Short mmCIF file of N, CA and C in Angstrom, two decimals:
data_model
loop_
_atom_site.label_atom_id
_atom_site.label_comp_id
_atom_site.label_asym_id
_atom_site.label_seq_id
_atom_site.Cartn_x
_atom_site.Cartn_y
_atom_site.Cartn_z
N MET A 94 115.66 115.34 135.25
CA MET A 94 115.01 114.04 135.28
C MET A 94 113.71 114.07 134.48
N ALA A 95 112.93 115.12 134.65
CA ALA A 95 111.65 115.21 133.95
C ALA A 95 111.86 115.31 132.44
N LYS A 96 112.92 116.02 132.04
CA LYS A 96 113.19 116.16 130.61
C LYS A 96 113.58 114.82 129.98
N SER A 97 114.34 114.00 130.70
CA SER A 97 114.72 112.70 130.16
C SER A 97 113.52 111.76 130.07
N ILE A 98 112.58 111.88 131.00
CA ILE A 98 111.36 111.06 130.95
C ILE A 98 110.50 111.50 129.77
N GLN A 99 110.41 112.81 129.53
CA GLN A 99 109.65 113.28 128.38
C GLN A 99 110.30 112.84 127.07
N HIS A 100 111.62 112.88 127.05
CA HIS A 100 112.36 112.44 125.86
C HIS A 100 112.13 110.95 125.62
N LEU A 101 112.16 110.16 126.69
CA LEU A 101 111.92 108.72 126.59
C LEU A 101 110.48 108.45 126.16
N ASP A 102 109.55 109.22 126.70
CA ASP A 102 108.14 109.09 126.36
C ASP A 102 107.92 109.38 124.87
N LYS A 103 108.51 110.44 124.38
CA LYS A 103 108.39 110.79 122.97
C LYS A 103 109.05 109.72 122.09
N GLY A 104 110.17 109.17 122.54
CA GLY A 104 110.83 108.11 121.78
C GLY A 104 109.96 106.87 121.64
N TYR A 105 109.30 106.48 122.74
CA TYR A 105 108.39 105.32 122.68
C TYR A 105 107.23 105.60 121.72
N GLN A 106 106.67 106.77 121.79
CA GLN A 106 105.55 107.10 120.91
C GLN A 106 105.98 107.10 119.45
N ASN A 107 107.15 107.64 119.17
CA ASN A 107 107.65 107.63 117.79
C ASN A 107 107.90 106.21 117.30
N GLU A 108 108.47 105.38 118.16
CA GLU A 108 108.76 103.99 117.77
C GLU A 108 107.48 103.20 117.52
N ILE A 109 106.47 103.39 118.35
CA ILE A 109 105.20 102.69 118.16
C ILE A 109 104.54 103.12 116.85
N SER A 110 104.52 104.42 116.58
CA SER A 110 103.90 104.88 115.33
C SER A 110 104.69 104.40 114.11
N TYR A 111 106.02 104.37 114.22
CA TYR A 111 106.84 103.90 113.10
C TYR A 111 106.60 102.41 112.84
N GLN A 112 106.56 101.61 113.90
CA GLN A 112 106.33 100.17 113.73
C GLN A 112 104.95 99.91 113.12
N GLN A 113 103.94 100.64 113.56
CA GLN A 113 102.60 100.45 113.01
C GLN A 113 102.54 100.87 111.54
N LYS A 114 103.28 101.92 111.18
CA LYS A 114 103.35 102.34 109.79
C LYS A 114 104.00 101.27 108.93
N MET A 115 105.06 100.64 109.45
CA MET A 115 105.75 99.60 108.68
C MET A 115 104.88 98.34 108.55
N ILE A 116 104.10 98.02 109.57
CA ILE A 116 103.19 96.87 109.48
C ILE A 116 102.14 97.13 108.41
N LYS A 117 101.62 98.35 108.37
CA LYS A 117 100.63 98.69 107.34
C LYS A 117 101.27 98.61 105.95
N ASN A 118 102.53 99.01 105.85
CA ASN A 118 103.25 98.92 104.59
C ASN A 118 103.39 97.45 104.15
N LEU A 119 103.72 96.58 105.10
CA LEU A 119 103.81 95.15 104.79
C LEU A 119 102.46 94.58 104.35
N GLN A 120 101.38 95.06 104.95
CA GLN A 120 100.06 94.58 104.57
C GLN A 120 99.74 94.97 103.13
N HIS A 121 100.19 96.15 102.71
CA HIS A 121 99.99 96.55 101.31
C HIS A 121 100.78 95.64 100.36
N TRP A 122 102.01 95.31 100.74
CA TRP A 122 102.81 94.41 99.91
C TRP A 122 102.18 93.02 99.85
N GLN A 123 101.63 92.58 100.98
CA GLN A 123 100.99 91.26 100.99
C GLN A 123 99.78 91.25 100.06
N SER A 124 99.02 92.33 100.04
CA SER A 124 97.88 92.42 99.12
C SER A 124 98.35 92.41 97.67
N PHE A 125 99.43 93.11 97.39
CA PHE A 125 99.98 93.15 96.03
C PHE A 125 100.38 91.76 95.56
N PHE A 126 101.11 91.03 96.41
CA PHE A 126 101.56 89.69 96.01
C PHE A 126 100.39 88.71 95.95
N SER A 127 99.36 88.93 96.76
CA SER A 127 98.17 88.08 96.65
C SER A 127 97.47 88.30 95.31
N MET A 128 97.48 89.54 94.84
CA MET A 128 96.90 89.83 93.54
C MET A 128 97.70 89.12 92.44
N ILE A 129 99.00 89.12 92.57
CA ILE A 129 99.84 88.44 91.57
C ILE A 129 99.58 86.93 91.60
N VAL A 130 99.31 86.37 92.77
CA VAL A 130 98.95 84.95 92.85
C VAL A 130 97.67 84.70 92.06
N GLY A 131 96.70 85.60 92.20
CA GLY A 131 95.46 85.47 91.43
C GLY A 131 95.70 85.53 89.94
N LEU A 132 96.56 86.44 89.52
CA LEU A 132 96.89 86.54 88.10
C LEU A 132 97.61 85.30 87.59
N SER A 133 98.47 84.73 88.43
CA SER A 133 99.17 83.51 88.00
C SER A 133 98.20 82.32 87.92
N ILE A 134 97.20 82.31 88.78
CA ILE A 134 96.17 81.25 88.68
C ILE A 134 95.41 81.39 87.37
N LEU A 135 95.07 82.64 87.01
CA LEU A 135 94.39 82.86 85.73
C LEU A 135 95.29 82.46 84.55
N LEU A 136 96.55 82.80 84.64
CA LEU A 136 97.50 82.45 83.59
C LEU A 136 97.59 80.94 83.44
N THR A 137 97.64 80.25 84.56
CA THR A 137 97.71 78.78 84.53
C THR A 137 96.42 78.18 83.96
N TYR A 138 95.29 78.71 84.37
CA TYR A 138 93.99 78.18 83.94
C TYR A 138 93.77 78.35 82.43
N PHE A 139 94.06 79.54 81.92
CA PHE A 139 93.74 79.81 80.52
C PHE A 139 94.74 79.21 79.54
N PHE A 140 95.96 78.94 79.98
CA PHE A 140 96.96 78.43 79.06
C PHE A 140 97.37 76.99 79.33
N VAL A 141 96.53 76.25 80.03
CA VAL A 141 96.87 74.87 80.38
C VAL A 141 97.00 73.99 79.13
N HIS A 142 96.20 74.22 78.10
CA HIS A 142 96.25 73.38 76.90
C HIS A 142 96.81 74.11 75.67
N GLN A 143 97.11 75.40 75.80
CA GLN A 143 97.51 76.17 74.63
C GLN A 143 99.02 76.42 74.55
N ASN A 144 99.61 76.83 75.65
CA ASN A 144 101.02 77.21 75.61
C ASN A 144 101.70 76.67 76.87
N VAL A 145 102.63 75.77 76.67
CA VAL A 145 103.32 75.12 77.79
C VAL A 145 104.14 76.13 78.59
N TRP A 146 104.77 77.08 77.88
CA TRP A 146 105.64 78.04 78.56
C TRP A 146 104.85 78.98 79.47
N LEU A 147 103.72 79.46 79.00
CA LEU A 147 102.90 80.33 79.84
C LEU A 147 102.27 79.56 81.00
N PHE A 148 101.91 78.31 80.74
CA PHE A 148 101.39 77.47 81.81
C PHE A 148 102.45 77.25 82.89
N GLY A 149 103.66 76.93 82.47
CA GLY A 149 104.76 76.73 83.42
C GLY A 149 105.12 78.02 84.15
N ALA A 150 105.09 79.13 83.43
CA ALA A 150 105.38 80.42 84.07
C ALA A 150 104.32 80.74 85.12
N GLY A 151 103.08 80.40 84.83
CA GLY A 151 102.00 80.63 85.80
C GLY A 151 102.19 79.79 87.05
N LEU A 152 102.59 78.54 86.87
CA LEU A 152 102.83 77.67 88.03
C LEU A 152 103.99 78.17 88.88
N VAL A 153 105.08 78.52 88.23
CA VAL A 153 106.26 78.99 88.97
C VAL A 153 105.96 80.31 89.66
N LEU A 154 105.33 81.23 88.94
CA LEU A 154 104.99 82.52 89.50
C LEU A 154 104.04 82.38 90.69
N GLY A 155 103.06 81.51 90.55
CA GLY A 155 102.12 81.28 91.64
C GLY A 155 102.78 80.69 92.88
N THR A 156 103.64 79.71 92.67
CA THR A 156 104.33 79.06 93.79
C THR A 156 105.23 80.04 94.54
N ILE A 157 105.99 80.81 93.79
CA ILE A 157 106.90 81.77 94.43
C ILE A 157 106.12 82.84 95.18
N ASN A 158 105.05 83.32 94.58
CA ASN A 158 104.28 84.38 95.24
C ASN A 158 103.50 83.88 96.45
N ILE A 159 103.07 82.64 96.44
CA ILE A 159 102.42 82.09 97.63
C ILE A 159 103.42 82.04 98.78
N LEU A 160 104.64 81.62 98.49
CA LEU A 160 105.68 81.62 99.52
C LEU A 160 105.96 83.04 100.04
N ILE A 161 105.99 84.01 99.13
CA ILE A 161 106.23 85.40 99.53
C ILE A 161 105.09 85.90 100.41
N VAL A 162 103.85 85.56 100.07
CA VAL A 162 102.70 85.99 100.88
C VAL A 162 102.79 85.41 102.29
N PHE A 163 103.18 84.14 102.40
CA PHE A 163 103.33 83.54 103.72
C PHE A 163 104.47 84.17 104.52
N ILE A 164 105.56 84.46 103.86
CA ILE A 164 106.70 85.09 104.55
C ILE A 164 106.33 86.48 105.04
N ILE A 165 105.65 87.25 104.20
CA ILE A 165 105.23 88.59 104.62
C ILE A 165 104.20 88.49 105.74
N GLY A 166 103.32 87.50 105.68
CA GLY A 166 102.35 87.29 106.77
C GLY A 166 103.04 86.99 108.08
N TYR A 167 104.09 86.20 108.03
CA TYR A 167 104.86 85.91 109.24
C TYR A 167 105.56 87.16 109.76
N ALA A 168 106.07 87.98 108.85
CA ALA A 168 106.71 89.23 109.26
C ALA A 168 105.70 90.17 109.90
N ILE A 169 104.48 90.22 109.39
CA ILE A 169 103.43 91.04 110.00
C ILE A 169 103.11 90.52 111.39
N TYR A 170 103.01 89.21 111.53
CA TYR A 170 102.72 88.59 112.83
C TYR A 170 103.80 88.95 113.85
N ARG A 171 105.07 88.80 113.44
CA ARG A 171 106.17 89.12 114.36
C ARG A 171 106.22 90.62 114.67
N GLY A 172 105.91 91.44 113.68
CA GLY A 172 105.88 92.88 113.90
C GLY A 172 104.82 93.29 114.89
N GLN A 173 103.65 92.65 114.81
CA GLN A 173 102.59 92.96 115.77
C GLN A 173 102.98 92.50 117.17
N GLN A 174 103.70 91.39 117.27
CA GLN A 174 104.21 90.97 118.58
C GLN A 174 105.20 91.99 119.13
N ASN A 175 106.07 92.50 118.28
CA ASN A 175 107.04 93.50 118.71
C ASN A 175 106.35 94.78 119.17
N VAL A 176 105.33 95.19 118.46
CA VAL A 176 104.59 96.39 118.85
C VAL A 176 103.92 96.19 120.21
N SER A 177 103.36 95.00 120.43
CA SER A 177 102.71 94.76 121.72
C SER A 177 103.73 94.78 122.86
N VAL A 178 104.94 94.29 122.62
CA VAL A 178 105.99 94.34 123.64
C VAL A 178 106.38 95.79 123.93
N ILE A 179 106.50 96.60 122.88
CA ILE A 179 106.84 98.00 123.06
C ILE A 179 105.74 98.73 123.82
N VAL A 180 104.48 98.43 123.50
CA VAL A 180 103.35 99.07 124.19
C VAL A 180 103.34 98.66 125.67
N GLU A 181 103.63 97.40 125.97
CA GLU A 181 103.69 96.96 127.37
C GLU A 181 104.79 97.69 128.12
N ARG A 182 105.94 97.83 127.51
CA ARG A 182 107.04 98.56 128.16
C ARG A 182 106.68 100.03 128.35
N TYR A 183 105.98 100.60 127.38
CA TYR A 183 105.54 101.98 127.48
C TYR A 183 104.54 102.15 128.62
N ASP A 184 103.62 101.19 128.75
CA ASP A 184 102.66 101.23 129.86
C ASP A 184 103.37 101.12 131.21
N GLU A 185 104.39 100.28 131.28
CA GLU A 185 105.17 100.18 132.53
C GLU A 185 105.87 101.50 132.84
N LEU A 186 106.34 102.17 131.81
CA LEU A 186 106.98 103.47 132.00
C LEU A 186 105.99 104.50 132.52
N ILE A 187 104.79 104.49 131.96
CA ILE A 187 103.75 105.42 132.40
C ILE A 187 103.35 105.15 133.84
N LYS A 188 103.21 103.89 134.20
CA LYS A 188 102.82 103.53 135.59
C LYS A 188 103.92 103.90 136.58
N ALA A 189 105.17 103.85 136.13
CA ALA A 189 106.29 104.15 137.02
C ALA A 189 106.39 105.65 137.34
N LYS A 190 105.77 106.45 136.49
CA LYS A 190 105.81 107.91 136.74
C LYS A 190 105.07 108.18 137.97
#
């Protein structure tokens, strides 16, 4: 019985650390796509009167990347909710010991 509780305890700890690592990974991707949004704004600003294709590419790129940033932000939010649920279950397991 004690061995299965230790195994369960280690499993919860591994899952919590893995989920937190993946959330941090998503935050890096969100920063990357935010940077691309900034570059697309610059592209749109500098080529508004010079080149229609680069201006249009800046608008499309910016719009798509803003949507990606919001989707990744939502995934981070849901991931943090999942981690909090796992931590609550882990605390219940510890209290039950």
